[in-house]
Amino acid sequence: MIRLVPNQAAQIQRSEQVTFTFDGMPVEGHSGESLVSALLRAGHLSLRHAPNDNAPRGAFCCMGLCQECAVMIHGQNVEACRTDVTAGLVVGRV
């Protein structure tokens, strides 16, 4: 017999919700969560395009090993999975 676990979603305490931009579009995220999590939740599956064939690329390992989630912040390429969401962050595609 399967033991059903009660829904405990209401007990999850999230940090404050903040707004940042991705390619000029406002995106909601929670302060301190990974940027890649907020972007994926907002429906942004393609974060950059491959240099050789221009194919869409997105999150793959989500732990900083593959660099597939590279985005541009303050003129620098950074990994979205290793970057925290902060209010007013301006993010763009590489």
Tab-separated table of C-alpha atoms in Angstrom:
chain	number	residue	atom	x	y	z
A	1	MET	CA	0.000	0.000	0.000
A	2	ILE	CA	1.213	3.512	-0.831
A	3	ARG	CA	1.469	5.945	2.036
A	4	LEU	CA	0.381	9.391	0.897
A	5	VAL	CA	2.367	12.294	2.262
A	6	PRO	CA	0.319	15.394	3.083
A	7	ASN	CA	0.895	18.457	0.905
A	8	GLN	CA	3.391	20.594	2.809
A	9	ALA	CA	3.799	23.329	0.192
A	10	ALA	CA	2.206	25.919	2.484
A	11	GLN	CA	5.022	25.410	4.988
A	12	ILE	CA	7.761	26.446	2.541
A	13	GLN	CA	9.145	29.858	3.447
A	14	ARG	CA	10.488	31.720	0.418
A	15	SER	CA	12.670	34.799	0.416
A	16	GLU	CA	11.223	38.086	-0.807
A	17	GLN	CA	10.075	38.261	-4.403
A	18	VAL	CA	12.097	40.679	-6.537
A	19	THR	CA	12.113	41.788	-10.157
A	20	PHE	CA	15.056	41.623	-12.555
A	21	THR	CA	15.249	41.871	-16.342
A	22	PHE	CA	16.227	39.315	-18.972
A	23	ASP	CA	16.700	40.740	-22.465
A	24	GLY	CA	14.735	43.801	-21.405
A	25	MET	CA	11.732	41.832	-20.132
A	26	PRO	CA	10.843	41.888	-16.406
A	27	VAL	CA	11.151	38.551	-14.612
A	28	GLU	CA	10.051	37.695	-11.071
A	29	GLY	CA	12.360	35.697	-8.830
A	30	HIS	CA	13.116	35.168	-5.168
A	31	SER	CA	16.076	36.986	-3.676
A	32	GLY	CA	19.018	34.606	-3.326
A	33	GLU	CA	17.731	31.800	-5.561
A	34	SER	CA	19.803	30.769	-8.555
A	35	LEU	CA	19.259	32.871	-11.639
A	36	VAL	CA	18.790	29.785	-13.797
A	37	SER	CA	15.935	28.572	-11.553
A	38	ALA	CA	14.093	31.878	-11.855
A	39	LEU	CA	14.598	32.004	-15.628
A	40	LEU	CA	13.406	28.423	-16.132
A	41	ARG	CA	10.349	29.006	-13.941
A	42	ALA	CA	9.539	32.092	-16.037
A	43	GLY	CA	9.666	29.973	-19.201
A	44	HIS	CA	13.052	31.072	-20.561
A	45	LEU	CA	14.430	27.723	-21.724
A	46	SER	CA	16.910	29.115	-24.254
A	47	LEU	CA	19.512	31.290	-22.549
A	48	ARG	CA	22.040	31.659	-25.376
A	49	HIS	CA	22.880	30.344	-28.849
A	50	ALA	CA	25.758	28.004	-29.709
A	51	PRO	CA	28.629	29.757	-31.516
A	52	ASN	CA	29.040	27.126	-34.249
A	53	ASP	CA	25.502	26.460	-35.468
A	54	ASN	CA	23.445	29.107	-33.597
A	55	ALA	CA	21.385	26.347	-31.940
A	56	PRO	CA	19.502	27.362	-28.774
A	57	ARG	CA	21.256	26.395	-25.543
A	58	GLY	CA	19.926	26.330	-21.999
A	59	ALA	CA	20.475	24.829	-18.583
A	60	PHE	CA	22.127	21.413	-18.596
A	61	CYS	CA	23.996	20.471	-15.410
A	62	CYS	CA	22.810	23.362	-13.172
A	63	MET	CA	25.951	23.143	-11.038
A	64	GLY	CA	28.568	25.133	-12.927
A	65	LEU	CA	30.364	22.416	-14.858
A	66	CYS	CA	29.084	22.799	-18.415
A	67	GLN	CA	28.726	26.590	-18.976
A	68	GLU	CA	25.597	26.008	-21.101
A	69	CYS	CA	23.653	28.552	-19.030
A	70	ALA	CA	26.054	31.425	-19.750
A	71	VAL	CA	24.418	34.860	-19.702
A	72	MET	CA	25.713	38.440	-19.816
A	73	ILE	CA	25.692	40.573	-16.646
A	74	HIS	CA	27.544	43.918	-16.468
A	75	GLY	CA	29.416	43.085	-19.676
A	76	GLN	CA	30.742	39.767	-18.381
A	77	ASN	CA	29.805	36.190	-19.216
A	78	VAL	CA	28.596	34.437	-16.068
A	79	GLU	CA	26.929	31.115	-15.364
A	80	ALA	CA	23.262	31.595	-14.476
A	81	CYS	CA	23.337	28.527	-12.220
A	82	ARG	CA	26.061	30.086	-10.068
A	83	THR	CA	24.541	33.571	-9.876
A	84	ASP	CA	21.997	34.652	-7.257
A	85	VAL	CA	18.911	36.666	-8.125
A	86	THR	CA	18.946	40.213	-6.787
A	87	ALA	CA	16.514	43.075	-7.265
A	88	GLY	CA	17.204	45.137	-10.365
A	89	LEU	CA	19.686	42.670	-11.896
A	90	VAL	CA	20.060	43.258	-15.654
A	91	VAL	CA	20.677	40.001	-17.555
A	92	GLY	CA	21.060	39.428	-21.287
A	93	ARG	CA	21.885	36.662	-23.703
A	94	VAL	CA	25.526	36.085	-24.590
